[in-house]
Coordinates of C-alpha atoms and ligand atoms in Angstrom, one line a residue:
X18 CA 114.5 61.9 161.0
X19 CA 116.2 64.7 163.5
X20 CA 113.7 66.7 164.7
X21 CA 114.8 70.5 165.7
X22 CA 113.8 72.2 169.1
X23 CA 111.3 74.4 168.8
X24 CA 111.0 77.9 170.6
X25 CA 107.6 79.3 172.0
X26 CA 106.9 82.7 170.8
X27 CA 105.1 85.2 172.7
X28 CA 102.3 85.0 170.3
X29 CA 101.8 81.4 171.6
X30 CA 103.2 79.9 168.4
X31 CA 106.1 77.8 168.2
X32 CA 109.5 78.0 165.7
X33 CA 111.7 75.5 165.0
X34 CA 115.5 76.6 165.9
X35 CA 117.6 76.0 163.2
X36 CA 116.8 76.9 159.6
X37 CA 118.3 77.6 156.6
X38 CA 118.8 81.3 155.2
X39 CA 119.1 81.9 151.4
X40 CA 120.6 86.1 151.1
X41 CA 122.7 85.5 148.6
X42 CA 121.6 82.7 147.0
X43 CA 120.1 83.5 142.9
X44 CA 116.5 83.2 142.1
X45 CA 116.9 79.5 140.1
X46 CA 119.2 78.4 142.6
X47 CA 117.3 78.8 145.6
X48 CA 114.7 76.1 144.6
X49 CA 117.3 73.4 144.3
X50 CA 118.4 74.2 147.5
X51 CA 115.6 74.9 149.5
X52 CA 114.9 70.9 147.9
X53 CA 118.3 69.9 149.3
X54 CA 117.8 71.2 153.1
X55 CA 113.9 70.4 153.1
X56 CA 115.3 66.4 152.0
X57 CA 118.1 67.2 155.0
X58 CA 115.6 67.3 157.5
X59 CA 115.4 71.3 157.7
X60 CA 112.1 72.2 158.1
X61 CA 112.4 76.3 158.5
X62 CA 113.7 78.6 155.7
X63 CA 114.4 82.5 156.0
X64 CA 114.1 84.7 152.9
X65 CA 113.4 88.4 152.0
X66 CA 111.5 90.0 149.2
X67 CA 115.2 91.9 148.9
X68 CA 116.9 88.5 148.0
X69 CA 114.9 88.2 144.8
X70 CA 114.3 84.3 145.4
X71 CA 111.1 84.3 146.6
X72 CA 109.7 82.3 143.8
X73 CA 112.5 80.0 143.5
X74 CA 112.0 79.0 147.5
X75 CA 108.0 78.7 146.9
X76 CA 108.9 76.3 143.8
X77 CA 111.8 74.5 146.2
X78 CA 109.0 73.8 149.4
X79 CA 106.4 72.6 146.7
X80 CA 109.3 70.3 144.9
X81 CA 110.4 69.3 148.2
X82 CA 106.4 67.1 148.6
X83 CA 107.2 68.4 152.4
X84 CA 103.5 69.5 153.5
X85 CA 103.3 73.5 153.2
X86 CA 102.2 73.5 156.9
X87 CA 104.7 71.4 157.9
X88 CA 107.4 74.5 156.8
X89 CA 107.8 77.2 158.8
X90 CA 108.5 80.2 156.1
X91 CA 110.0 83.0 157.1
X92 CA 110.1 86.5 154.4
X93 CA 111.0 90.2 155.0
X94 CA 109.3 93.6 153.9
X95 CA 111.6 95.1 152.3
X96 CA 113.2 98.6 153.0
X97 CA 111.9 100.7 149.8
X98 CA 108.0 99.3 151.3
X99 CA 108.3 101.2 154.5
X100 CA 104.6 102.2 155.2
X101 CA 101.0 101.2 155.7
X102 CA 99.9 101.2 152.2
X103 CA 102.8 100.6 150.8
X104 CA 103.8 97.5 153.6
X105 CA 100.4 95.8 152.8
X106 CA 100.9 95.7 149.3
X107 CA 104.7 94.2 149.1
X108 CA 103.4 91.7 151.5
X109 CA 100.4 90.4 149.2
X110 CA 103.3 90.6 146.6
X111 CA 105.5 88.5 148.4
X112 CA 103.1 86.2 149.1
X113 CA 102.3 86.0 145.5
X114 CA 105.8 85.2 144.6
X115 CA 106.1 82.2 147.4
X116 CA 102.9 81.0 146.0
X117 CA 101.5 80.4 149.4
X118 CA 98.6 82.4 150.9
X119 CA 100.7 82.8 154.4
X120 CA 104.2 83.0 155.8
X121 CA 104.6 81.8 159.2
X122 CA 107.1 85.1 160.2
X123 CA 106.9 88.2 158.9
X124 CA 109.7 90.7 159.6
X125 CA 110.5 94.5 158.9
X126 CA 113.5 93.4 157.6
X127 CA 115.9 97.3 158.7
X128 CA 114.1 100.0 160.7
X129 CA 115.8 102.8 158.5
X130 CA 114.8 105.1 161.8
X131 CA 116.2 108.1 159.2
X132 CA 113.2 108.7 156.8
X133 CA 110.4 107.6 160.6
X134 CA 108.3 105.4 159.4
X135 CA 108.5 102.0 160.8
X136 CA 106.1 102.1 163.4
X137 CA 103.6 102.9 160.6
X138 CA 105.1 100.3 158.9
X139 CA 104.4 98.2 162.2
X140 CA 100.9 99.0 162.5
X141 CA 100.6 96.9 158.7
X142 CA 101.8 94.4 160.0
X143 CA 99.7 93.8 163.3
X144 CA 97.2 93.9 160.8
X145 CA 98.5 91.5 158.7
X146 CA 98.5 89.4 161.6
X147 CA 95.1 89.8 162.2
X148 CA 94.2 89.0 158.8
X149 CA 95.8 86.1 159.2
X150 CA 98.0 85.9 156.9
X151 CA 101.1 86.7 158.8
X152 CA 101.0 84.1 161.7
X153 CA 103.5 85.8 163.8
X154 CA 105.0 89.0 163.2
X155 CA 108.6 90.6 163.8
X156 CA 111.5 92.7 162.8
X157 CA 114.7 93.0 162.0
X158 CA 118.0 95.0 162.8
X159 CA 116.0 96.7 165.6
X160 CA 118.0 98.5 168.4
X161 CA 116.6 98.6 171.7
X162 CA 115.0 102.5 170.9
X163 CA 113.2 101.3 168.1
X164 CA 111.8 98.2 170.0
X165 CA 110.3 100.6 172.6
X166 CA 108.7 102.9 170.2
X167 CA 107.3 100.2 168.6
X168 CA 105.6 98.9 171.6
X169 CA 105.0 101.9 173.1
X170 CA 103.0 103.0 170.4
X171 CA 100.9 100.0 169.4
X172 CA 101.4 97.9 172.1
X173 CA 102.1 95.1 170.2
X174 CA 105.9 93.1 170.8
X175 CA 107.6 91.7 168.2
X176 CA 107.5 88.1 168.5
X177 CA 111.2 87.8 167.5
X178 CA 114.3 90.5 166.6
X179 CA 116.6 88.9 164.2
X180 CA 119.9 90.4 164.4
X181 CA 123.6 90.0 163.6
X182 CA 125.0 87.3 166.0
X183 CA 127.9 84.9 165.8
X184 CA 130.7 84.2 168.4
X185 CA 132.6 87.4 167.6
X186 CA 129.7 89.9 168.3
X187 CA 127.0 87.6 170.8
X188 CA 124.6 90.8 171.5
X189 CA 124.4 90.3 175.5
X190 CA 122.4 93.7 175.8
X191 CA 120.6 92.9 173.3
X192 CA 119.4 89.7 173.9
X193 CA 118.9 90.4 177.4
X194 CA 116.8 92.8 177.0
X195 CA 115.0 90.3 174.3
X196 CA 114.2 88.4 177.4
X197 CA 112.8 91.0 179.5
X198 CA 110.2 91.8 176.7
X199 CA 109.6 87.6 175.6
X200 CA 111.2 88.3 172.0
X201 CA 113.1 85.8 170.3
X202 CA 116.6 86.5 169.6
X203 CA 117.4 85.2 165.8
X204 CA 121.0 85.0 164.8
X205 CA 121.4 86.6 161.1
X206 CA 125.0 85.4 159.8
X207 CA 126.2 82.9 162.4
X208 CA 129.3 82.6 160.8
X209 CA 130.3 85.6 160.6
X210 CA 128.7 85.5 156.4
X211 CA 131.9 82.8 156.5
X212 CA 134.3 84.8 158.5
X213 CA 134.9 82.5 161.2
X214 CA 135.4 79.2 159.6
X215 CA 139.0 78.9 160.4
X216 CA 138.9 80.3 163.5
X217 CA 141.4 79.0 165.5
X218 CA 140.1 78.8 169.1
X219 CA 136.5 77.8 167.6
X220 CA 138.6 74.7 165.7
X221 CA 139.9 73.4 169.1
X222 CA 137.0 73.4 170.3
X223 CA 135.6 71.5 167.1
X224 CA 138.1 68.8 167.4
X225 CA 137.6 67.9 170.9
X226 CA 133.8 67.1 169.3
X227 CA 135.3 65.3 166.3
X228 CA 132.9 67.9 164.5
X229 CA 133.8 70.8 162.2
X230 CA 133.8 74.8 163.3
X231 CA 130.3 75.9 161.6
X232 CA 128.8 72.6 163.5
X233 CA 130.1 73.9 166.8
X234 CA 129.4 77.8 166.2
X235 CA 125.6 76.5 165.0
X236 CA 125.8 74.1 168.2
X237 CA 126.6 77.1 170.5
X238 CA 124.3 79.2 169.5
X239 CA 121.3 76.8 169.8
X240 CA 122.7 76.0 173.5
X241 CA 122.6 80.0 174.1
X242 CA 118.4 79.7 173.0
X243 CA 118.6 81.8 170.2
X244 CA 116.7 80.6 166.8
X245 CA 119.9 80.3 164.0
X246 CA 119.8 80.8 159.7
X247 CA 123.1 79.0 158.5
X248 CA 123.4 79.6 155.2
X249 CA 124.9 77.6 152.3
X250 CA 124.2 77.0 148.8
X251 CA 126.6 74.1 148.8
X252 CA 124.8 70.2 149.4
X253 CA 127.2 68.9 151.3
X254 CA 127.6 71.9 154.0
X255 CA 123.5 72.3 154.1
X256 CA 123.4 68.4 155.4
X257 CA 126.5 69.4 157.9
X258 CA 125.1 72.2 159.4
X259 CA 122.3 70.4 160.3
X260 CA 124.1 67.8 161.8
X261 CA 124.1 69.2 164.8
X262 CA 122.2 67.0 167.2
X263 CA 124.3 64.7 167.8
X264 CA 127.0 66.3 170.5
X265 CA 126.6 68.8 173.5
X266 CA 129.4 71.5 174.1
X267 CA 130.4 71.3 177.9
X268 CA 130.2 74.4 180.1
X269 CA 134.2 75.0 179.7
X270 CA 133.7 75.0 175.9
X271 CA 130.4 77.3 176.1
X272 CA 132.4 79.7 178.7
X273 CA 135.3 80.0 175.5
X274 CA 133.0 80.3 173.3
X275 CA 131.1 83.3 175.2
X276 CA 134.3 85.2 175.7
X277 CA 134.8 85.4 172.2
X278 CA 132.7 88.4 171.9
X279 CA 134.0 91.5 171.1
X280 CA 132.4 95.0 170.9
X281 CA 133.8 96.0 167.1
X282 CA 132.7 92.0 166.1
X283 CA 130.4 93.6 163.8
X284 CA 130.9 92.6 159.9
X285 CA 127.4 94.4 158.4
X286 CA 126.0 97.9 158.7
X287 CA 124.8 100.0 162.0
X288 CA 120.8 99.4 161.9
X289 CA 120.8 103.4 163.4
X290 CA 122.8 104.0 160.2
X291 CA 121.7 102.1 157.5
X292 CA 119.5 103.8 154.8
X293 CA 119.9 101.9 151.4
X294 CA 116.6 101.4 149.6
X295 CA 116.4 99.1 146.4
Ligands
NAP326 N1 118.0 90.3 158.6 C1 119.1 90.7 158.0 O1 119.4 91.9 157.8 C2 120.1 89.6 157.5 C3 121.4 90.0 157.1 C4 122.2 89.0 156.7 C5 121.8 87.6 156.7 N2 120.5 87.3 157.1 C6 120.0 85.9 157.1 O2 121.0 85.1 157.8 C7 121.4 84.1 156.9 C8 122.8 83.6 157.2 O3 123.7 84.7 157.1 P1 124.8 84.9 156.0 O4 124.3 84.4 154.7 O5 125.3 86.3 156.1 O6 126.0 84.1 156.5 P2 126.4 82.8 157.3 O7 125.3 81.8 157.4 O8 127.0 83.3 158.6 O9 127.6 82.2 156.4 C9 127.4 81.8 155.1 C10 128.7 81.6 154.5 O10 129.4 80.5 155.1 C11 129.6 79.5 154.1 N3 129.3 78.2 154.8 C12 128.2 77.8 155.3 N4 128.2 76.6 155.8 C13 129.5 76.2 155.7 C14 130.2 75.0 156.0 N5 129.6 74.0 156.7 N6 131.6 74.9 155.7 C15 132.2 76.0 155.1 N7 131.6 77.1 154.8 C16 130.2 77.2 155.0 C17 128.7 79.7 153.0 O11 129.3 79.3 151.8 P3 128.5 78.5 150.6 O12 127.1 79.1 150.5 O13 129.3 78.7 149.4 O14 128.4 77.0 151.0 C18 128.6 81.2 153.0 O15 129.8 81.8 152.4 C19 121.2 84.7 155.5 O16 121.2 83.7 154.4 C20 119.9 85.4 155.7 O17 118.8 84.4 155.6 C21 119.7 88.3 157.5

């Protein structure tokens, strides 16, 4: 069985790399195909109380017979929970939906810096963390201003910041200033939500591997260090997308790869911007 890298968080835990993400994937579905990529050899999944499939992926890890420890579970607050009250009861309510008594990464899943309340919302979760029932704690959609507030205030640093990534918009500033502060840099949408599939300079690349364009973009990024949530609610594409372990890209193919970037690469919202609340 493949085993997947892991990173080393600055909380001393460790995360596997790849993982499988399920936005967009319906409550019933999810449990079938948490199954499908827990079978594949995945052994991380990425969820949100704001995808409504909670209980499906707690009923997929427990169908799966895969060890609950041995699953590293990520979920999200979600944006109408902003708050300390209000953040410490949607997490005991996500938890009750998973049907687990932890998650192994808790994110603030947008910092919705309009309505100011996400370093209270912060403070819940370092407790959470202390209560142990959030072993490591993050965010989400974070620009570098909220990161520092954050910090600055509690002095507490997000273990990781996931964040729109893919070949068309690789975050340098971002991630580099991840590394100055030991945060994680996770890659939401590494394929572009689908976008880049047919890309044609990502294909070359792919057939000079004799592998297909979502195995090289996931490839890349896990060459770059950055943890990576490919999703798919398809059987087949959940087994390739973690078939991944199998070929290195060589410096010329990274070096294409990394000039892909582009400022306006952006497909989803402005985190500065974005205010929707469900
Ligand atoms: N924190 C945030 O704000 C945030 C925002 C967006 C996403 N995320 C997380 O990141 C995860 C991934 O992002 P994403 O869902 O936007 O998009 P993505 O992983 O970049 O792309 C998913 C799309 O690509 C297709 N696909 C996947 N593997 C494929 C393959 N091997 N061949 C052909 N098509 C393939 C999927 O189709 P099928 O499903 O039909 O196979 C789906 O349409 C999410 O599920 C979620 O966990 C987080």
């Amino acid at each position: 069985m493949t085993s997947v890298p892991l990173l080393t968080l600055n909380d001393g835990l460790t995360a596997p790399q790849l993982g499988l993400g399920v936005w967009q994937v319906e409550g019933e579905k999810a449990a079938d195909i948490v199954q499908t990529a827990l079978d594949a050899g995945y052994r991380a999944v990425d969820t949100a109380a704001m995808y409504r499939n909670e209980p499906g992926v707690g009923e997929g890890i427990r169908r799966s017979g895969v060890a609950r420890e041995d699953v590293y579970l990520t979920t999200k607050l979600g944006n109408g929970d902003h708050g300390f009250d209000a953040a410490m009861k949607a997490f005991d309510a996500s938890l009750e939906r998973l049907g687990t008594d932890y998650v192994d990464l808790y994110l603030m899943h947008w910092p919705l810096p309009m309505f100011d309340n996400y370093v209270e919302t912060w403070k819940a979760m370092v407790q959470m963390q202390k209560d142990g029932k959030a072993r490591s704690i993050g965010v989400s959609n974070f620009e570098k201003e909220h990161l520092e507030r954050i910090i600055g205030e509690t002095g507490v640093v997000p273990a990781v910041n996931q964040i729109e990534l893919h070949p068309k918009f690789q975050q340098k500033a971002m991630r580099a200033y991840h590394q100055t502060h030991d945060i994680i840099t996770e890659s939401w949408s590494p394929l572009g939500s689908g976008r880049l599939i047919e890309d044609p300079g990502i294909s070359k690349i792919a057939e000079k591997h004799g592998k297909s364009v979502p195995q090289t973009i996931i490839r890349f990024l896990l060459q770059e260090g950055l943890m990576v949530i490919p999703k798919s609610a398809t059987p087949e594409r959940i087994r390739a997308n973690f078939d991944v372990f199998d070929f290195t890209l060589d410096e010329a193919d990274v070096e294409t790869l990394r000039k892909m970037d582009s400022a306006d690469g952006r497909n989803g919202p402005h985190p500065s911007e974005f205010d929707w609340k469900p």
